[in-house]
Tab-separated table of C-alpha atoms (C1' of nucleotides) in Angstrom:
chain	number	residue	atom	x	y	z
A	25	UNK	CA	-17.366	41.655	35.517
A	26	UNK	CA	-17.135	38.464	37.769
A	27	UNK	CA	-15.637	36.580	35.051
A	28	UNK	CA	-11.831	37.522	34.445
A	29	UNK	CA	-10.451	37.079	31.230
A	30	UNK	CA	-8.386	34.626	29.817
A	31	UNK	CA	-9.305	31.649	32.446
A	32	UNK	CA	-7.360	28.727	30.344
A	33	UNK	CA	-3.940	30.758	30.457
A	34	UNK	CA	-4.493	31.875	34.282
A	35	UNK	CA	-4.546	28.091	34.957
A	36	UNK	CA	-1.474	27.500	33.060
A	37	UNK	CA	0.410	30.070	34.380
A	38	UNK	CA	-0.696	29.176	38.021
A	39	UNK	CA	0.325	25.344	37.382
A	40	UNK	CA	3.501	26.212	35.838
A	41	UNK	CA	4.339	28.319	38.969
A	42	UNK	CA	3.423	25.674	41.580
A	43	UNK	CA	5.057	23.077	39.507
A	44	UNK	CA	8.503	24.738	39.466
A	45	UNK	CA	7.854	25.511	43.199
A	46	UNK	CA	6.927	22.192	44.781
A	47	UNK	CA	6.742	19.809	41.851
A	48	UNK	CA	4.587	18.094	40.102
A	49	UNK	CA	3.247	15.427	42.057
A	50	UNK	CA	3.096	17.826	45.432
A	51	UNK	CA	0.691	19.968	43.665
A	52	UNK	CA	-3.014	19.403	43.591
A	53	UNK	CA	-5.419	20.911	41.380
A	54	UNK	CA	-7.150	22.747	43.874
A	55	UNK	CA	-3.969	24.557	44.489
A	56	UNK	CA	-4.010	25.526	41.151
A	57	UNK	CA	-7.491	26.474	41.088
A	58	UNK	CA	-7.051	28.360	44.025
A	59	UNK	CA	-4.302	30.185	42.458
A	60	UNK	CA	-5.916	31.129	39.285
A	61	UNK	CA	-9.243	31.970	41.260
A	62	UNK	CA	-11.475	29.428	39.672
A	63	UNK	CA	-12.834	25.789	40.573
A	64	UNK	CA	-11.932	22.032	40.433
A	65	UNK	CA	-14.170	21.406	38.646
A	66	UNK	CA	-13.709	24.302	35.867
A	67	UNK	CA	-9.559	23.028	35.388
A	68	UNK	CA	-11.062	19.690	34.418
A	69	UNK	CA	-13.129	21.526	31.504
A	70	UNK	CA	-9.884	22.917	30.469
A	71	UNK	CA	-7.543	20.173	30.583
A	72	UNK	CA	-8.361	16.403	30.047
A	73	UNK	CA	-6.103	15.663	33.403
A	74	UNK	CA	-3.585	17.421	35.754
A	75	UNK	CA	-0.573	16.350	32.928
A	76	UNK	CA	-2.358	18.095	30.223
A	77	UNK	CA	-1.879	21.601	31.613
A	78	UNK	CA	2.120	21.492	30.936
A	79	UNK	CA	1.347	20.244	27.065
A	80	UNK	CA	-2.022	22.057	25.929
A	81	UNK	CA	-0.199	25.155	24.977
A	82	UNK	CA	0.923	24.808	21.177
A	83	UNK	CA	0.486	22.130	19.171
A	84	UNK	CA	3.712	21.148	17.446
A	85	UNK	CA	1.792	18.258	15.817
A	86	UNK	CA	-0.884	20.586	13.919
A	87	UNK	CA	2.086	22.674	12.758
A	88	UNK	CA	4.058	19.713	11.395
A	89	UNK	CA	1.429	18.406	9.565
A	90	UNK	CA	0.489	21.768	7.848
A	91	UNK	CA	3.856	22.484	6.828
A	92	UNK	CA	4.210	18.933	5.429
A	93	UNK	CA	1.101	19.487	3.566
A	94	UNK	CA	1.916	22.736	2.089
A	95	UNK	CA	5.551	21.986	1.034
A	96	UNK	CA	6.630	22.376	-2.624
A	97	UNK	CA	5.611	19.015	-4.167
A	98	UNK	CA	8.990	18.838	-5.975
A	99	UNK	CA	10.771	17.752	-2.419
A	100	UNK	CA	11.269	14.458	-1.748
A	101	UNK	CA	10.569	13.059	1.998
A	102	UNK	CA	14.737	14.095	3.242
A	103	UNK	CA	14.127	17.612	2.037
A	104	UNK	CA	10.443	18.288	3.801
A	105	UNK	CA	11.743	17.172	7.164
A	106	UNK	CA	14.739	19.592	6.909
A	107	UNK	CA	12.339	22.223	6.193
A	108	UNK	CA	10.071	21.205	8.313
A	109	UNK	CA	12.589	21.220	11.228
A	110	UNK	CA	13.815	24.338	9.918
A	111	UNK	CA	10.608	26.044	10.306
A	112	UNK	CA	9.204	24.638	13.667
A	113	UNK	CA	12.495	25.657	15.281
A	114	UNK	CA	11.918	29.424	14.014
A	115	UNK	CA	8.461	29.461	14.796
A	116	UNK	CA	8.292	27.967	17.924
A	117	UNK	CA	11.433	27.762	20.040
A	118	UNK	CA	13.875	30.627	18.740
A	119	UNK	CA	14.173	33.116	21.096
A	120	UNK	CA	12.700	31.005	23.897
A	121	UNK	CA	15.481	28.868	25.017
A	122	UNK	CA	14.918	30.034	29.092
A	123	UNK	CA	11.376	28.992	28.987
A	124	UNK	CA	11.862	26.191	27.036
A	125	UNK	CA	14.647	25.055	29.204
A	126	UNK	CA	12.411	25.291	32.315
A	127	UNK	CA	9.522	23.207	30.535
A	128	UNK	CA	11.741	20.380	30.001
A	129	UNK	CA	13.438	20.188	33.268
A	130	UNK	CA	9.514	19.981	34.743
A	131	UNK	CA	8.729	17.420	32.421
A	132	UNK	CA	11.815	15.273	33.186
A	133	UNK	CA	11.791	15.670	36.644
A	134	UNK	CA	8.652	13.379	36.948
A	135	UNK	CA	7.244	10.374	35.459
A	136	UNK	CA	4.004	10.682	34.687
A	137	UNK	CA	5.085	13.434	32.945
A	138	UNK	CA	7.765	12.146	30.760
A	139	UNK	CA	4.802	9.056	30.311
A	140	UNK	CA	2.669	11.915	28.611
A	141	UNK	CA	5.497	13.562	26.658
A	142	UNK	CA	6.903	10.534	25.427
A	143	UNK	CA	3.351	9.645	23.537
A	144	UNK	CA	2.845	12.978	22.021
A	145	UNK	CA	6.129	12.193	20.594
A	146	UNK	CA	4.711	9.153	19.587
A	147	UNK	CA	1.654	11.048	18.320
A	148	UNK	CA	3.717	13.178	16.802
A	149	UNK	CA	5.401	10.655	14.440
A	150	UNK	CA	2.089	9.633	13.763
A	151	UNK	CA	0.911	12.969	12.071
A	152	UNK	CA	3.973	13.122	10.670
A	153	UNK	CA	3.896	9.652	8.813
A	154	UNK	CA	-0.110	10.395	7.941
A	155	UNK	CA	1.091	13.698	6.218
A	156	UNK	CA	4.137	11.931	4.173
A	157	UNK	CA	1.760	9.383	3.040
A	158	UNK	CA	-0.608	12.137	1.865
A	159	UNK	CA	2.453	13.085	-0.139
A	160	UNK	CA	2.512	10.079	-2.256
A	161	UNK	CA	5.164	8.559	0.100
A	162	UNK	CA	4.732	4.821	0.983
A	163	UNK	CA	3.875	3.777	4.247
A	164	UNK	CA	7.706	2.173	5.341
A	165	UNK	CA	9.372	5.422	3.649
A	166	UNK	CA	6.744	7.429	5.655
A	167	UNK	CA	7.621	5.885	8.933
A	168	UNK	CA	10.839	6.165	8.769
A	169	UNK	CA	11.254	9.796	7.592
A	170	UNK	CA	8.958	10.655	10.475
A	171	UNK	CA	10.934	8.425	12.760
A	172	UNK	CA	14.299	10.097	11.865
A	173	UNK	CA	12.701	13.551	12.104
A	174	UNK	CA	11.372	13.458	15.336
A	175	UNK	CA	14.282	11.786	16.440
A	176	UNK	CA	15.702	14.573	14.940
A	177	UNK	CA	14.590	17.271	16.496
A	178	UNK	CA	14.161	15.606	19.899
A	179	UNK	CA	17.773	15.300	20.405
A	180	UNK	CA	18.491	19.137	18.936
A	181	UNK	CA	15.792	20.454	21.586
A	182	UNK	CA	17.183	18.331	24.695
A	183	UNK	CA	20.598	19.544	23.417
A	184	UNK	CA	19.449	23.187	22.826
A	185	UNK	CA	18.281	23.257	25.688
A	186	UNK	CA	21.025	21.750	27.950
A	187	UNK	CA	24.273	23.133	26.999
A	188	UNK	CA	24.272	27.018	28.241
A	189	UNK	CA	26.565	28.139	24.752
A	190	UNK	CA	24.329	27.264	21.980
A	191	UNK	CA	22.369	30.383	20.368
A	192	UNK	CA	19.919	28.808	17.793
A	193	UNK	CA	18.192	25.704	17.611
A	194	UNK	CA	18.503	25.456	13.804
A	195	UNK	CA	22.241	25.095	14.639
A	196	UNK	CA	21.471	22.367	16.656
A	197	UNK	CA	19.509	20.621	14.474
A	198	UNK	CA	21.895	20.657	11.508
A	199	UNK	CA	24.536	19.391	14.015
A	200	UNK	CA	22.631	16.407	14.805
A	201	UNK	CA	21.746	15.592	11.112
A	202	UNK	CA	25.437	15.748	10.433
A	203	UNK	CA	26.056	13.576	13.198
A	204	UNK	CA	23.434	11.366	11.773
A	205	UNK	CA	24.793	11.156	8.499
A	206	UNK	CA	28.650	10.745	9.465
A	207	UNK	CA	28.486	7.819	11.913
A	208	UNK	CA	28.819	4.220	11.573
A	209	UNK	CA	25.390	3.111	11.540
A	210	UNK	CA	24.022	3.853	7.911
A	211	UNK	CA	27.353	2.023	6.469
B	28	UNK	CA	-1.298	-23.578	53.065
B	29	UNK	CA	-3.017	-20.549	52.803
B	30	UNK	CA	-0.936	-18.671	50.447
B	31	UNK	CA	-1.445	-20.107	46.801
B	32	UNK	CA	1.513	-19.597	44.882
B	33	UNK	CA	2.722	-17.507	41.936
B	34	UNK	CA	0.504	-14.395	43.349
B	35	UNK	CA	2.197	-11.862	40.948
B	36	UNK	CA	1.896	-14.592	37.701
B	37	UNK	CA	-2.000	-14.868	38.966
B	38	UNK	CA	-2.626	-11.236	39.033
B	39	UNK	CA	-0.569	-10.888	35.742
B	40	UNK	CA	-3.090	-13.533	34.229
B	41	UNK	CA	-6.150	-12.046	35.633
B	42	UNK	CA	-5.314	-8.312	34.530
B	43	UNK	CA	-4.785	-9.472	30.893
B	44	UNK	CA	-7.859	-11.626	30.728
B	45	UNK	CA	-10.011	-8.985	31.926
B	46	UNK	CA	-8.151	-6.039	29.601
B	47	UNK	CA	-9.007	-7.824	26.767
B	48	UNK	CA	-12.736	-9.065	27.591
B	49	UNK	CA	-13.685	-5.356	28.764
B	50	UNK	CA	-10.709	-2.678	27.847
B	51	UNK	CA	-8.073	-1.670	30.383
B	52	UNK	CA	-10.299	1.582	31.849
B	53	UNK	CA	-13.576	-0.617	32.452
B	54	UNK	CA	-11.641	-2.873	34.481
B	55	UNK	CA	-11.327	-1.871	38.224
B	56	UNK	CA	-8.302	-3.364	40.443
B	57	UNK	CA	-10.654	-4.732	42.775
B	58	UNK	CA	-11.929	-6.716	39.869
B	59	UNK	CA	-8.425	-8.096	38.935
B	60	UNK	CA	-7.518	-8.972	42.652
B	61	UNK	CA	-11.149	-10.712	43.267
B	62	UNK	CA	-10.406	-13.001	40.276
B	63	UNK	CA	-6.677	-13.276	41.581
B	64	UNK	CA	-7.916	-14.402	44.865
B	65	UNK	CA	-6.132	-11.487	46.762
B	66	UNK	CA	-6.625	-7.674	47.643
B	67	UNK	CA	-6.516	-4.347	46.337
B	68	UNK	CA	-3.647	-4.101	48.887
B	69	UNK	CA	-1.623	-6.576	47.613
B	70	UNK	CA	-2.144	-5.819	44.028
B	71	UNK	CA	0.166	-2.235	44.817
B	72	UNK	CA	2.561	-4.357	46.224
B	73	UNK	CA	3.484	-6.077	43.405
B	74	UNK	CA	2.899	-3.161	40.771
B	75	UNK	CA	3.200	0.371	41.139
B	76	UNK	CA	0.085	1.339	39.562
B	77	UNK	CA	-2.598	-0.159	37.411
B	78	UNK	CA	-0.545	0.059	34.302
B	79	UNK	CA	2.951	-1.919	35.320
B	80	UNK	CA	0.934	-4.774	35.506
B	81	UNK	CA	1.050	-4.863	31.345
B	82	UNK	CA	4.676	-4.163	31.469
B	83	UNK	CA	6.248	-5.893	34.657
B	84	UNK	CA	6.631	-9.037	32.984
B	85	UNK	CA	10.055	-8.522	31.468
B	86	UNK	CA	12.405	-6.033	31.786
B	87	UNK	CA	13.862	-5.817	28.013
B	88	UNK	CA	16.320	-2.922	29.119
B	89	UNK	CA	17.971	-5.146	31.538
B	90	UNK	CA	18.527	-7.310	28.852
B	91	UNK	CA	19.815	-4.648	26.303
B	92	UNK	CA	22.157	-3.384	28.705
B	93	UNK	CA	23.651	-6.897	30.040
B	94	UNK	CA	24.147	-7.513	26.339
B	95	UNK	CA	25.810	-4.317	25.016
B	96	UNK	CA	28.120	-4.681	27.986
B	97	UNK	CA	29.113	-8.099	27.295
B	98	UNK	CA	29.638	-7.664	23.274
B	99	UNK	CA	32.974	-8.365	22.062
B	100	UNK	CA	35.109	-5.301	22.595
B	101	UNK	CA	36.252	-5.100	18.906
B	102	UNK	CA	32.996	-4.312	17.469
B	103	UNK	CA	31.601	-0.916	17.054
B	104	UNK	CA	28.482	0.820	17.795
B	105	UNK	CA	26.554	-0.256	14.853
B	106	UNK	CA	27.724	-4.008	14.867
B	107	UNK	CA	26.506	-4.079	18.751
B	108	UNK	CA	23.280	-2.712	17.850
B	109	UNK	CA	22.586	-5.368	15.394
B	110	UNK	CA	24.017	-8.264	17.167
B	111	UNK	CA	21.730	-6.972	20.450
B	112	UNK	CA	18.619	-6.667	18.232
B	113	UNK	CA	19.174	-10.281	16.708
B	114	UNK	CA	19.657	-11.198	20.185
B	115	UNK	CA	16.766	-9.600	21.994
B	116	UNK	CA	14.310	-11.040	18.726
B	117	UNK	CA	15.482	-14.502	19.247
B	118	UNK	CA	15.313	-14.801	23.081
B	119	UNK	CA	12.135	-12.704	23.868
B	120	UNK	CA	9.908	-12.596	20.811
B	121	UNK	CA	10.523	-15.519	18.448
B	122	UNK	CA	7.837	-17.884	18.812
B	123	UNK	CA	5.927	-15.824	20.733
B	124	UNK	CA	4.056	-13.816	17.650
B	125	UNK	CA	0.286	-14.301	18.675
B	126	UNK	CA	1.016	-13.072	22.358
B	127	UNK	CA	3.233	-9.981	21.324
B	128	UNK	CA	0.058	-8.986	18.962
B	129	UNK	CA	-2.430	-9.404	21.453
B	130	UNK	CA	-0.418	-7.484	23.657
B	131	UNK	CA	0.275	-4.627	21.040
B	132	UNK	CA	-3.204	-4.468	20.935
B	133	UNK	CA	-4.126	-4.079	24.290
B	134	UNK	CA	-1.640	-1.244	24.719
B	135	UNK	CA	-2.666	0.621	21.541
B	136	UNK	CA	-6.172	0.459	22.371
B	137	UNK	CA	-5.701	2.689	25.370
B	138	UNK	CA	-3.992	6.319	25.820
B	139	UNK	CA	-3.009	5.655	29.722
B	140	UNK	CA	-1.362	2.430	28.103
B	141	UNK	CA	0.239	4.265	25.253
B	142	UNK	CA	1.442	6.726	27.613
B	143	UNK	CA	3.790	4.073	29.819
B	144	UNK	CA	4.747	2.204	26.661
B	145	UNK	CA	6.277	5.344	25.251
B	146	UNK	CA	7.860	6.235	28.230
B	147	UNK	CA	9.448	2.542	28.201
B	148	UNK	CA	10.750	3.159	25.030
B	149	UNK	CA	12.258	6.135	26.245
B	150	UNK	CA	13.787	4.572	29.053
B	151	UNK	CA	15.033	1.695	26.689
B	152	UNK	CA	16.803	4.509	24.743
B	153	UNK	CA	18.500	5.767	27.936
B	154	UNK	CA	19.766	2.458	29.247
B	155	UNK	CA	21.158	1.810	25.743
B	156	UNK	CA	22.936	5.335	25.663
B	157	UNK	CA	24.742	4.474	29.247
B	158	UNK	CA	25.620	1.043	27.935
B	159	UNK	CA	27.059	2.644	24.935
B	160	UNK	CA	28.821	5.247	26.611
B	161	UNK	CA	30.548	3.113	28.805
B	162	UNK	CA	31.912	0.896	26.098
B	163	UNK	CA	33.942	4.276	25.377
B	164	UNK	CA	31.429	5.851	23.087
B	165	UNK	CA	31.203	9.605	23.340
B	166	UNK	CA	27.755	10.916	24.519
B	167	UNK	CA	26.284	12.083	20.943
B	168	UNK	CA	27.141	9.128	19.106
B	169	UNK	CA	25.831	6.900	21.737
B	170	UNK	CA	22.581	8.764	22.128
B	171	UNK	CA	22.266	8.588	18.211
B	172	UNK	CA	23.060	4.986	18.177
B	173	UNK	CA	20.483	4.170	21.061
B	174	UNK	CA	18.144	6.146	19.360
B	175	UNK	CA	17.983	4.639	16.218
B	176	UNK	CA	18.489	0.648	17.290
B	177	UNK	CA	15.169	0.940	19.317
B	178	UNK	CA	13.607	2.967	16.270
B	179	UNK	CA	14.656	-0.132	14.217
B	180	UNK	CA	13.304	-2.398	16.762
B	181	UNK	CA	10.178	-0.463	17.685
B	182	UNK	CA	9.380	-0.133	13.744
B	183	UNK	CA	9.930	-4.073	13.444
B	184	UNK	CA	8.055	-5.167	16.333
B	185	UNK	CA	4.855	-3.042	14.827
B	186	UNK	CA	5.585	-4.635	11.450
B	187	UNK	CA	6.063	-8.344	12.677
B	188	UNK	CA	2.962	-8.361	14.553
B	189	UNK	CA	0.644	-6.605	12.294
B	190	UNK	CA	1.455	-8.588	9.138
B	191	UNK	CA	0.296	-12.024	9.010
B	192	UNK	CA	2.270	-13.928	6.580
B	193	UNK	CA	5.435	-12.691	8.480
B	194	UNK	CA	7.372	-15.419	9.968
B	195	UNK	CA	10.852	-14.215	12.159
B	196	UNK	CA	11.273	-10.658	13.668
B	197	UNK	CA	14.959	-10.993	12.927
B	198	UNK	CA	13.776	-10.494	9.213
B	199	UNK	CA	11.590	-7.763	9.909
B	200	UNK	CA	14.582	-5.990	11.727
B	201	UNK	CA	16.849	-6.337	8.702
B	202	UNK	CA	14.512	-5.551	5.963
B	203	UNK	CA	13.950	-2.100	8.282
B	204	UNK	CA	17.704	-1.594	8.700
B	205	UNK	CA	18.074	-1.647	5.020
B	206	UNK	CA	14.977	0.315	4.035
B	207	UNK	CA	16.622	3.090	6.412
B	208	UNK	CA	20.272	2.930	4.797
B	209	UNK	CA	18.919	3.160	1.127
B	210	UNK	CA	16.316	5.643	1.688
B	211	UNK	CA	16.993	9.227	1.255
B	212	UNK	CA	17.546	10.525	4.611
B	213	UNK	CA	21.122	10.167	4.636
B	214	UNK	CA	22.410	11.152	1.616
C	1	DC	C1'	-36.130	44.660	29.654
C	2	DA	C1'	-36.763	39.462	28.657
C	3	DT	C1'	-34.621	35.366	27.336
C	4	DA	C1'	-31.166	32.507	25.241
C	5	DT	C1'	-26.482	31.049	25.610
C	6	DG	C1'	-22.311	29.733	27.672
C	7	DA	C1'	-19.157	29.787	31.203
C	8	DT	C1'	-18.752	28.707	36.120
C	9	DG	C1'	-20.015	26.668	40.894
C	10	DG	C1'	-21.598	23.205	44.081
C	11	DC	C1'	-21.506	18.310	45.015
C	12	DA	C1'	-22.125	13.393	45.336
C	13	DC	C1'	-19.308	9.844	43.540
C	14	DT	C1'	-16.066	6.210	41.612
C	15	DT	C1'	-11.156	5.121	40.948
C	16	DC	C1'	-6.530	4.727	42.151
C	17	DG	C1'	-2.812	4.678	45.274
C	18	DT	C1'	-0.822	4.936	49.988
C	19	DG	C1'	0.191	4.755	55.175
C	20	DT	C1'	-0.286	2.271	58.953
C	21	DC	C1'	-1.314	-1.897	61.602
C	22	DA	C1'	-2.814	-6.582	62.669
C	23	DT	C1'	-2.576	-11.098	60.935
C	24	DT	C1'	-1.146	-15.632	59.150
C	25	DA	C1'	2.004	-18.464	56.768
C	26	DA	C1'	6.809	-20.675	56.536
C	27	DC	C1'	11.465	-21.266	58.065
C	28	DG	C1'	15.153	-21.979	61.744
C	29	DG	C1'	17.361	-23.336	65.879
C	30	DT	C1'	16.983	-25.485	69.836
D	13	DA	C1'	7.638	-30.469	69.166
D	14	DC	C1'	7.851	-25.547	70.575
D	15	DC	C1'	9.204	-20.742	69.807
D	16	DG	C1'	10.867	-16.414	67.991
D	17	DT	C1'	11.979	-14.553	63.463
D	18	DT	C1'	10.332	-13.093	59.085
D	19	DA	C1'	8.115	-12.292	54.846
D	20	DA	C1'	3.278	-12.043	52.644
D	21	DT	C1'	-1.322	-10.876	53.125
D	22	DG	C1'	-5.022	-8.673	54.871
D	23	DA	C1'	-7.965	-4.355	56.932
D	24	DC	C1'	-9.079	0.102	57.378
D	25	DA	C1'	-8.969	5.413	56.855
D	26	DC	C1'	-7.364	8.169	53.694
D	27	DG	C1'	-6.154	12.048	50.190
D	28	DA	C1'	-6.064	13.112	45.488
D	29	DA	C1'	-7.629	12.547	40.617
D	30	DG	C1'	-11.395	12.577	37.598
D	31	DT	C1'	-16.892	12.703	36.452
D	32	DG	C1'	-21.867	13.598	36.062
D	33	DC	C1'	-25.651	16.372	36.903
D	34	DC	C1'	-27.843	20.390	37.717
D	35	DA	C1'	-28.060	25.252	39.545
D	36	DT	C1'	-26.578	29.574	38.992
D	37	DC	C1'	-24.233	33.906	37.357
D	38	DA	C1'	-22.457	36.830	33.229
D	39	DT	C1'	-22.950	38.770	28.642
D	40	DA	C1'	-24.742	39.238	24.245
D	41	DT	C1'	-29.341	39.718	21.420
D	42	DG	C1'	-33.629	41.198	20.387
DNA sequence: CATATGATGGCACTTCGTGTCATTAACGGT
DNA sequence: ACCGTTAATGACACGAAGTGCCATCATATG
């Protein structure tokens, strides 16, 4: 068999390795494909650009939209957001703290990746907003709930991966939510 | 005199014109420099990359940091944020609604520009957070105040530029703040 | 065994962005 | 008015990113 299986996975793993060894910008696409046993042209068939190889893995966005759409109809937006954050933390992050920390470290070390990461956050907000509007929320309420939900998730993720002691991400989420409510910003 | 004045301004204007005529990705740097009467090499002396020509103009970030540092010491974070948002709206946006709308339209029409725009938002959050910490806030409170402040500003800017009727941006800011407080998210 | 289909390779090409050195204008001192 | 210094610009080569197009190979299906 000439074609080894899981070409996409091989590319992702090779890229991750090289990025943590020599940094993102010092790594060229030919280096990645060479390690994965493929060619440059094939890389760009799987990933739209060099940055996407870092983000292509799991689409939080789709998961969030689905969770919102399937949430019980009697919950209000705030309850839906809390429910979705807890579900996402459990399904996509729990038990992967080491990997997530390494992943965040690579992203935060390079501005091109921070660019893309920030847009992913914006896209997640937009998708969440749309899903909330589909549940009957007004545009403004949906926008604000989506913004705040993603804000909490982002801050919690950063805290959880940065601090050695923390065990579960859900605890961080609850902590951030509580700090937001008890702060002076909304009174 | 061989060197016409305001090379940077000429490049910015030429780029803006070409971007709205043919779009961002269809415009090449040689096209921009040709219209501005300069060379490609000179373009990259003024702007780190093609995207920066859109953002390089005014640094909201520096203005915000300065405003926070100079705010009266007896204000708490929430009051500082409100004060800064109102000042920024007045000094950098008021009376420029048309330009801002055109600017936002160009950015939102291209993913590379959305990338960079989203990172600028993240950088503004970081700068605001640092300025608040320098005032004596705790890390977590500063993070949340910065996140919420930039959130309000961003949503208000988008609403203000998108809706034809609205006259002052400060009114949008107050509206967003009020909606955030009266929403169910924080109770 | 033949053929259709999908995955991969090869290659030329454009654009972006940088390193390096040459050239030109402006400025200050004498 | 002359000269040397400095800062802005030009010229050119180059590597890396990303795309279009077609060839080639493996696998499934009949």
